């Protein structure tokens, strides 16, 4: 009886659990219409890793439902989705995140028709295109992120009409045109905190209206085509923490009203045309951390109040017309300062001693000013310094500077170009027991008319990757050890007085050999401050900054020296080389065919030398060649036809009287056509060598034959007697044949 009661209770409990599960499943099961809508979306994908197969869509990956089974969240970021985007019939959806996929298509009006409850929309980092619909779908929407797509056209003025709760709007990195919407807040979105219009094609002036965005914290519109003045009312948006408008054409002075923005931490107005003096009370912005005014037309002295911005982390004022004695500025309170860039201004004085109190400094650039004096040993207190650029000033005593700076263990970048005019290159005698610069990657001592030779102490810089010694008065040969530096891939020794030959060891630079394994951190290294220049020359100042060391092309530049001899055939080993400049030297011989092995070569300049022979047809295989020049040599024959070489201007071939064919105006004679010049310089070279070898072998044959016979007769007495007996017998036989036989014939004829 007791057992039966126990079994009855057990069955009842199981039935209760089953009933509860059925009820629970029924409550949370998704709606069939929404399941169909989701499956319709999944079927439009060409690549779908979703694996949506179960009956209840609320249990699918990326789906969240409410207690009634309505889908409220669809979150599928970075899932590798590929295909077209389609409308969703999900009336209760509040969060839609399909970012970082490969979806394409446009956001047509019907896409939003049923998304009346949407609060978060994130479709960033896809391939969506087309224009935006006339308005956002929901008055509840708070965040819209459409960045990094291919959207175009103007943003409709009605787009924000229903978005009364919008707090964040990001459409950066698209191709939107027209005016930047600036009247969003007063009409529709008073709670807006972030506006990001950067990296588009917006143009025209910034219209007033942003000042009414009382909650706005971040405003970005950099890398567009904006012009005109900053609207005055922007200084009324007192909660602004970031203003970023770089790479536009904005102009005018920075208003004194900027001091109203007391919460401002980031101010980036670089690469514009702002002028005038900086506001005297700029130091009232005590929360400033990042100030970037590079590449404008600012003038006057730095306001001393700027030194009150004790939270400053980065201060960049390069490429303006600022002036004044910076040694009078007190940097000692800027304890958090990590990067200071004041390059290309008109500052005077010496390096401020107070700067050495900023123990967090990682980068200092004071290049291209009018500073003077010597580097002080106190600079060594900056233990974290990795980037130092002081070139283009009037400093003295280079040897002393190098002796001090070589003690920096953290220093990666050192540029002193143009600062020590006419001094001597620090010699090996001056650098006894040199063991410094162990982590140095870039060394620039160019443009200073330094005299002397390339010193041996440079051979100890095992981490050096870029060496710039151009535009000096360096003499002597290129040292053979230069080709042994394991990381070196950029060498510029142009415009010196270097003599001797091209060392064959330079053709074995480890970093430029195909398949050579260099540590990955070498390629990924980033400069603390951007270096402005084109990829093939760190000397050229352009408005294209890069932080990446690997931005610079693998380069050997030896132009305008006194180098003689042949271009070594071993140069074909440098298969990763991208630029080779050997112009304006005294190279002779032929152009080696092995240059055609340099498949990554983009620049080849062999002009103004003494090269002869033909242009090897194998150079046509250099598919990446963008610059080519062999002018003013002694080349001959026809320029290889049907190749990339003929796409260059005639000036690249002029100054070679015996050279013919397009693009030169003089046509080749029939016997100088393609058939006559079909041989490459390897064949010509071999033909020139075969002629002397013929005479050499003939002479050797004569010597060996003569002494093989006569030598044996001199040494061996028995052979000598036998030889002369043989000669006597041979002589008697010849006399008999030549005299006796003809006489007997004559006698017979007389008798007859």
Short mmCIF file of C-alpha atoms in Angstrom, two decimals, residues 182-560:
data_model
loop_
_atom_site.label_atom_id
_atom_site.label_comp_id
_atom_site.label_asym_id
_atom_site.label_seq_id
_atom_site.Cartn_x
_atom_site.Cartn_y
_atom_site.Cartn_z
CA UNK A 182 24.04 70.96 -37.43
CA UNK A 183 20.48 71.82 -36.48
CA UNK A 184 19.73 68.41 -34.99
CA UNK A 185 19.43 69.35 -31.34
CA UNK A 186 16.98 72.27 -31.30
CA UNK A 187 14.47 70.47 -33.52
CA UNK A 188 14.65 66.82 -32.57
CA UNK A 189 17.48 65.43 -30.41
CA UNK A 190 18.18 67.58 -27.35
CA UNK A 191 19.89 64.65 -25.57
CA UNK A 192 22.56 64.13 -28.24
CA UNK A 193 25.98 63.33 -26.76
CA UNK A 194 28.03 62.10 -29.73
CA UNK A 195 28.12 63.26 -33.36
CA UNK A 196 30.71 61.70 -35.68
CA UNK A 197 30.77 62.80 -39.34
CA UNK A 198 34.50 62.23 -39.92
CA UNK A 199 36.05 60.74 -43.08
CA UNK A 200 33.32 61.60 -45.56
CA UNK A 201 32.96 64.15 -48.37
CA UNK A 202 30.95 66.79 -46.53
CA UNK A 203 31.62 70.32 -47.75
CA UNK A 204 30.68 73.93 -47.11
CA UNK A 205 30.53 75.80 -43.82
CA UNK A 206 29.57 74.43 -40.44
CA UNK A 207 26.19 76.05 -39.91
CA UNK A 208 25.12 77.35 -36.47
CA UNK A 209 23.07 75.05 -34.29
CA UNK A 210 25.55 72.90 -32.42
CA UNK A 211 25.49 75.38 -29.55
CA UNK A 212 21.97 74.25 -28.73
CA UNK A 213 23.17 70.70 -28.16
CA UNK A 214 23.36 71.23 -24.43
CA UNK A 215 24.35 67.61 -23.74
CA UNK A 216 26.85 67.23 -26.60
CA UNK A 217 30.15 65.76 -25.43
CA UNK A 218 31.87 64.62 -28.65
CA UNK A 219 31.84 66.36 -32.05
CA UNK A 220 33.96 64.91 -34.88
CA UNK A 221 33.97 66.01 -38.50
CA UNK A 222 37.59 65.55 -39.56
CA UNK A 223 38.81 64.48 -43.00
CA UNK A 224 36.12 66.21 -45.03
CA UNK A 225 36.05 69.28 -47.28
CA UNK A 226 34.71 71.74 -44.74
CA UNK A 227 35.56 75.41 -45.08
CA UNK A 228 34.78 78.74 -43.47
CA UNK A 229 34.86 79.75 -39.83
CA UNK A 230 33.96 77.78 -36.75
CA UNK A 231 30.40 78.78 -35.79
CA UNK A 232 30.48 81.01 -32.71
CA UNK A 233 27.70 79.12 -31.00
CA UNK A 234 29.82 75.97 -30.74
CA UNK A 235 31.36 77.60 -27.66
CA UNK A 236 27.93 77.45 -26.00
CA UNK A 237 27.99 73.65 -25.95
CA UNK A 238 29.70 73.73 -22.58
CA UNK A 239 29.62 69.98 -21.98
CA UNK A 240 31.88 69.33 -24.96
CA UNK A 241 34.79 67.05 -24.07
CA UNK A 242 36.13 66.50 -27.60
CA UNK A 243 36.27 68.62 -30.77
CA UNK A 244 38.05 66.89 -33.66
CA UNK A 245 38.06 68.68 -37.04
CA UNK A 246 41.42 67.76 -38.65
CA UNK A 247 42.11 67.66 -42.40
CA UNK A 248 39.66 70.31 -43.57
CA UNK A 249 40.00 73.88 -44.87
CA UNK A 250 38.64 75.75 -41.89
CA UNK A 251 40.15 79.15 -41.21
CA UNK A 252 39.99 82.15 -38.94
CA UNK A 253 41.25 82.67 -35.41
CA UNK A 254 40.47 80.45 -32.46
CA UNK A 255 38.02 82.51 -30.45
CA UNK A 256 38.69 83.60 -26.88
CA UNK A 257 35.27 82.11 -26.11
CA UNK A 258 36.85 78.65 -26.25
CA UNK A 259 37.59 79.11 -22.54
CA UNK A 260 33.85 78.51 -21.97
CA UNK A 261 34.41 74.84 -22.82
CA UNK A 262 35.78 73.99 -19.40
CA UNK A 263 35.18 70.25 -19.87
CA UNK A 264 37.26 70.09 -23.04
CA UNK A 265 39.87 67.29 -22.94
CA UNK A 266 40.59 66.72 -26.66
CA UNK A 267 41.03 69.56 -29.16
CA UNK A 268 42.22 68.58 -32.65
CA UNK A 269 42.21 71.33 -35.30
CA UNK A 270 45.25 70.07 -37.23
CA UNK A 271 45.71 70.33 -41.00
CA UNK A 272 43.48 73.38 -41.48
CA UNK A 273 44.12 77.08 -42.13
CA UNK A 274 43.51 78.53 -38.68
CA UNK A 275 45.49 81.70 -38.07
CA UNK A 276 46.04 84.41 -35.50
CA UNK A 277 47.37 84.02 -31.99
CA UNK A 278 46.32 81.41 -29.48
CA UNK A 279 43.93 82.73 -26.81
CA UNK A 280 45.85 84.15 -23.83
CA UNK A 281 43.61 82.35 -21.35
CA UNK A 282 43.85 78.95 -23.03
CA UNK A 283 45.31 77.66 -19.76
CA UNK A 284 41.88 77.97 -18.12
CA UNK A 285 40.96 74.75 -19.89
CA UNK A 286 42.46 72.75 -17.05
CA UNK A 287 41.06 69.42 -18.26
CA UNK A 288 42.87 69.53 -21.60
CA UNK A 289 44.78 66.31 -22.31
CA UNK A 290 45.34 66.23 -26.07
CA UNK A 291 45.96 69.46 -28.02
CA UNK A 292 46.74 69.11 -31.73
CA UNK A 293 47.19 72.25 -33.84
CA UNK A 294 49.70 70.91 -36.43
CA UNK A 295 49.77 72.38 -39.95
CA UNK A 296 47.93 75.65 -39.55
CA UNK A 297 48.95 79.31 -39.76
CA UNK A 298 49.01 80.12 -36.07
CA UNK A 299 51.38 82.90 -35.06
CA UNK A 300 52.70 84.77 -32.08
CA UNK A 301 54.11 83.44 -28.83
CA UNK A 302 52.73 80.55 -26.83
CA UNK A 303 50.52 81.84 -24.01
CA UNK A 304 52.30 81.17 -20.69
CA UNK A 305 48.95 80.06 -19.28
CA UNK A 306 49.24 76.91 -21.40
CA UNK A 307 51.72 75.63 -18.82
CA UNK A 308 48.82 75.58 -16.32
CA UNK A 309 47.17 72.72 -18.20
CA UNK A 310 48.62 70.18 -15.82
CA UNK A 311 46.64 67.29 -17.32
CA UNK A 312 48.26 67.66 -20.74
CA UNK A 313 49.37 64.33 -22.21
CA UNK A 314 50.13 65.42 -25.77
CA UNK A 315 50.90 68.91 -27.11
CA UNK A 316 51.35 69.19 -30.89
CA UNK A 317 51.96 72.60 -32.44
CA UNK A 318 54.11 71.68 -35.44
CA UNK A 319 54.19 73.49 -38.78
CA UNK A 320 52.86 76.89 -37.80
CA UNK A 321 54.40 80.36 -37.49
CA UNK A 322 54.67 80.40 -33.72
CA UNK A 323 57.61 82.23 -32.19
CA UNK A 324 59.26 83.26 -28.96
CA UNK A 325 62.01 82.05 -26.64
CA UNK A 326 60.82 78.64 -25.46
CA UNK A 327 63.56 78.44 -22.84
CA UNK A 328 61.43 80.92 -20.87
CA UNK A 329 58.49 78.51 -20.68
CA UNK A 330 58.08 76.48 -17.50
CA UNK A 331 57.22 72.89 -18.42
CA UNK A 332 57.89 71.56 -14.92
CA UNK A 333 54.20 71.36 -13.97
CA UNK A 334 53.32 69.16 -16.97
CA UNK A 335 54.10 65.93 -15.16
CA UNK A 336 51.80 63.85 -17.37
CA UNK A 337 53.19 65.11 -20.69
CA UNK A 338 54.27 62.20 -22.89
CA UNK A 339 54.58 63.81 -26.35
CA UNK A 340 55.73 67.31 -27.33
CA UNK A 341 55.85 68.34 -31.00
CA UNK A 342 56.80 71.94 -31.85
CA UNK A 343 58.55 71.31 -35.17
CA UNK A 344 58.75 73.82 -38.04
CA UNK A 345 58.03 77.06 -36.22
CA UNK A 346 60.15 80.12 -35.39
CA UNK A 347 60.99 79.35 -31.80
CA UNK A 348 64.31 80.62 -30.44
CA UNK A 349 66.46 80.03 -27.38
CA UNK A 350 67.78 76.76 -26.01
CA UNK A 351 66.07 73.53 -25.07
CA UNK A 352 64.16 74.40 -21.87
CA UNK A 353 65.82 72.87 -18.82
CA UNK A 354 62.37 72.62 -17.23
CA UNK A 355 61.44 70.13 -19.94
CA UNK A 356 63.68 67.57 -18.28
CA UNK A 357 61.28 67.59 -15.32
CA UNK A 358 58.60 65.96 -17.47
CA UNK A 359 59.65 62.44 -16.55
CA UNK A 360 56.79 60.84 -18.54
CA UNK A 361 58.06 62.19 -21.87
CA UNK A 362 58.36 59.58 -24.60
CA UNK A 363 58.72 61.87 -27.62
CA UNK A 364 60.24 65.32 -28.22
CA UNK A 365 60.33 67.02 -31.61
CA UNK A 366 61.75 70.55 -31.80
CA UNK A 367 63.13 70.27 -35.34
CA UNK A 368 63.21 73.15 -37.84
CA UNK A 369 63.27 76.09 -35.46
CA UNK A 370 66.04 78.52 -34.52
CA UNK A 371 67.25 76.84 -31.35
CA UNK A 372 70.91 76.88 -30.37
CA UNK A 373 73.34 75.69 -27.76
CA UNK A 374 74.30 72.15 -26.80
CA UNK A 375 72.37 69.15 -25.58
CA UNK A 376 72.67 68.94 -21.81
CA UNK A 377 73.40 65.76 -19.87
CA UNK A 378 70.21 66.39 -17.83
CA UNK A 379 68.22 65.01 -20.77
CA UNK A 380 69.18 61.55 -19.53
CA UNK A 381 66.64 61.97 -16.72
CA UNK A 382 63.94 61.23 -19.32
CA UNK A 383 64.20 57.48 -18.91
CA UNK A 384 61.20 56.73 -21.17
CA UNK A 385 62.33 58.85 -24.13
CA UNK A 386 62.16 56.83 -27.35
CA UNK A 387 61.73 59.56 -30.02
CA UNK A 388 64.01 62.61 -30.29
CA UNK A 389 64.05 64.95 -33.28
CA UNK A 390 66.14 68.12 -33.02
CA UNK A 391 67.18 68.64 -36.65
CA UNK A 392 67.15 71.91 -38.54
CA UNK A 393 68.40 74.06 -35.66
CA UNK A 394 71.73 75.65 -34.76
CA UNK A 395 73.09 73.25 -32.20
CA UNK A 396 76.82 72.66 -31.83
CA UNK A 397 79.16 69.82 -30.80
CA UNK A 398 77.67 66.77 -32.48
CA UNK A 399 80.23 64.43 -30.94
CA UNK A 400 79.24 65.56 -27.44
CA UNK A 401 75.56 65.10 -28.29
CA UNK A 402 76.09 61.56 -29.54
CA UNK A 403 78.16 60.65 -26.50
CA UNK A 404 75.30 61.75 -24.24
CA UNK A 405 72.42 60.34 -26.23
CA UNK A 406 73.98 56.92 -26.79
CA UNK A 407 73.29 56.18 -23.11
CA UNK A 408 69.54 56.13 -23.76
CA UNK A 409 68.41 52.52 -23.60
CA UNK A 410 64.86 53.38 -24.68
CA UNK A 411 65.75 55.57 -27.68
CA UNK A 412 64.37 54.18 -30.97
CA UNK A 413 64.35 57.27 -33.20
CA UNK A 414 67.07 59.94 -33.37
CA UNK A 415 67.05 62.74 -35.95
CA UNK A 416 69.70 65.46 -35.77
CA UNK A 417 69.61 66.32 -39.48
CA UNK A 418 70.69 69.83 -40.41
CA UNK A 419 71.61 70.89 -36.88
CA UNK A 420 75.40 70.59 -36.79
CA UNK A 421 76.43 72.38 -39.96
CA UNK A 422 79.97 71.67 -41.15
CA UNK A 423 81.08 69.62 -38.16
CA UNK A 424 82.82 66.27 -38.35
CA UNK A 425 81.14 62.91 -38.23
CA UNK A 426 81.79 61.49 -34.74
CA UNK A 427 84.84 59.35 -35.42
CA UNK A 428 85.87 56.03 -33.94
CA UNK A 429 88.60 57.78 -31.95
CA UNK A 430 85.93 59.94 -30.32
CA UNK A 431 83.69 56.96 -29.57
CA UNK A 432 86.11 54.62 -27.82
CA UNK A 433 84.34 51.75 -26.01
CA UNK A 434 81.12 52.63 -27.81
CA UNK A 435 78.25 50.37 -26.74
CA UNK A 436 75.26 52.70 -27.02
CA UNK A 437 72.10 53.05 -29.10
CA UNK A 438 71.38 49.37 -28.65
CA UNK A 439 67.67 49.80 -29.48
CA UNK A 440 67.99 52.54 -32.11
CA UNK A 441 65.90 51.88 -35.23
CA UNK A 442 66.19 55.18 -37.12
CA UNK A 443 69.28 57.42 -37.30
CA UNK A 444 69.14 60.62 -39.32
CA UNK A 445 72.32 62.74 -39.57
CA UNK A 446 71.58 64.09 -43.04
CA UNK A 447 71.75 67.57 -44.52
CA UNK A 448 74.53 68.89 -42.31
CA UNK A 449 77.65 68.96 -44.55
CA UNK A 450 79.34 66.65 -42.06
CA UNK A 451 82.86 65.64 -43.07
CA UNK A 452 84.82 62.48 -42.42
CA UNK A 453 84.09 58.86 -43.23
CA UNK A 454 81.31 56.49 -42.24
CA UNK A 455 82.49 55.43 -38.77
CA UNK A 456 82.89 51.86 -37.61
CA UNK A 457 80.84 52.42 -34.45
CA UNK A 458 77.70 52.40 -36.60
CA UNK A 459 78.35 48.69 -37.24
CA UNK A 460 77.34 48.00 -33.63
CA UNK A 461 73.76 49.24 -34.14
CA UNK A 462 72.26 45.79 -34.61
CA UNK A 463 68.66 47.04 -34.45
CA UNK A 464 69.13 49.88 -36.94
CA UNK A 465 66.56 49.80 -39.76
CA UNK A 466 66.78 53.24 -41.38
CA UNK A 467 70.07 55.08 -41.93
CA UNK A 468 69.95 58.59 -43.41
CA UNK A 469 73.35 60.22 -44.12
CA UNK A 470 72.55 62.09 -47.33
CA UNK A 471 73.60 65.67 -48.16
CA UNK A 472 76.89 65.69 -46.28
CA UNK A 473 80.57 65.78 -47.27
CA UNK A 474 81.33 62.16 -46.36
CA UNK A 475 84.40 60.71 -48.12
CA UNK A 476 85.98 57.30 -48.45
CA UNK A 477 84.38 54.03 -49.55
CA UNK A 478 81.13 52.42 -48.48
CA UNK A 479 82.19 50.10 -45.65
CA UNK A 480 81.63 46.41 -46.30
CA UNK A 481 80.15 45.88 -42.81
CA UNK A 482 77.12 47.96 -43.82
CA UNK A 483 75.75 44.86 -45.53
CA UNK A 484 75.89 42.86 -42.30
CA UNK A 485 73.44 44.90 -40.21
CA UNK A 486 70.60 42.40 -39.69
CA UNK A 487 67.61 44.79 -39.71
CA UNK A 488 68.75 47.54 -42.06
CA UNK A 489 66.44 48.04 -45.05
CA UNK A 490 66.71 51.77 -45.82
CA UNK A 491 70.05 53.40 -46.73
CA UNK A 492 70.48 56.93 -48.06
CA UNK A 493 74.06 58.07 -48.72
CA UNK A 494 73.23 60.45 -51.55
CA UNK A 495 74.90 63.81 -52.23
CA UNK A 496 78.23 63.04 -50.60
CA UNK A 497 81.77 62.50 -51.88
CA UNK A 498 81.87 58.74 -51.39
CA UNK A 499 84.33 56.90 -53.63
CA UNK A 500 85.33 53.31 -54.35
CA UNK A 501 83.10 50.57 -55.68
CA UNK A 502 79.69 49.23 -54.77
CA UNK A 503 80.57 46.63 -52.09
CA UNK A 504 79.31 43.15 -52.89
CA UNK A 505 78.53 42.61 -49.21
CA UNK A 506 75.84 45.27 -49.54
CA UNK A 507 74.11 42.85 -51.89
CA UNK A 508 73.59 40.51 -48.95
CA UNK A 509 71.64 42.83 -46.66
CA UNK A 510 69.73 40.25 -44.59
CA UNK A 511 66.52 42.28 -44.41
CA UNK A 512 66.29 42.50 -48.22
CA UNK A 513 66.96 38.87 -49.04
CA UNK A 514 63.92 36.91 -50.15
CA UNK A 515 62.58 34.63 -47.46
CA UNK A 516 64.66 36.18 -44.69
CA UNK A 517 62.74 35.89 -41.43
CA UNK A 518 62.65 39.15 -39.47
CA UNK A 519 60.88 39.33 -36.15
CA UNK A 520 57.28 40.46 -36.58
CA UNK A 521 57.67 43.31 -34.09
CA UNK A 522 60.11 44.98 -36.48
CA UNK A 523 57.41 45.44 -39.11
CA UNK A 524 54.73 46.46 -36.62
CA UNK A 525 56.76 49.09 -34.77
CA UNK A 526 55.08 52.49 -34.52
CA UNK A 527 56.81 55.83 -34.05
CA UNK A 528 55.68 57.82 -31.04
CA UNK A 529 55.09 60.80 -33.35
CA UNK A 530 54.10 60.67 -37.02
CA UNK A 531 56.82 61.07 -39.62
CA UNK A 532 55.77 63.18 -42.57
CA UNK A 533 56.98 61.95 -45.94
CA UNK A 534 56.49 59.72 -48.95
CA UNK A 535 57.26 56.06 -48.55
CA UNK A 536 60.58 56.18 -50.37
CA UNK A 537 62.19 59.14 -48.63
CA UNK A 538 62.17 60.23 -45.02
CA UNK A 539 63.71 63.50 -46.20
CA UNK A 540 60.63 64.65 -48.09
CA UNK A 541 58.11 66.57 -45.99
CA UNK A 542 54.56 65.93 -47.10
CA UNK A 543 51.22 66.30 -45.39
CA UNK A 544 50.81 62.55 -45.11
CA UNK A 545 51.77 61.39 -41.63
CA UNK A 546 52.60 57.84 -40.71
CA UNK A 547 53.41 56.17 -37.43
CA UNK A 548 54.35 52.88 -39.07
CA UNK A 549 58.00 52.06 -39.64
CA UNK A 550 57.08 49.61 -42.38
CA UNK A 551 55.59 52.53 -44.35
CA UNK A 552 59.07 53.25 -45.70
CA UNK A 553 60.14 51.37 -48.80
CA UNK A 554 63.17 49.10 -48.87
CA UNK A 555 65.67 51.55 -50.37
CA UNK A 556 69.30 51.99 -51.39
CA UNK A 557 70.13 55.54 -52.50
CA UNK A 558 73.73 56.28 -53.53
CA UNK A 559 73.03 59.15 -55.93
CA UNK A 560 75.51 61.97 -56.60
#
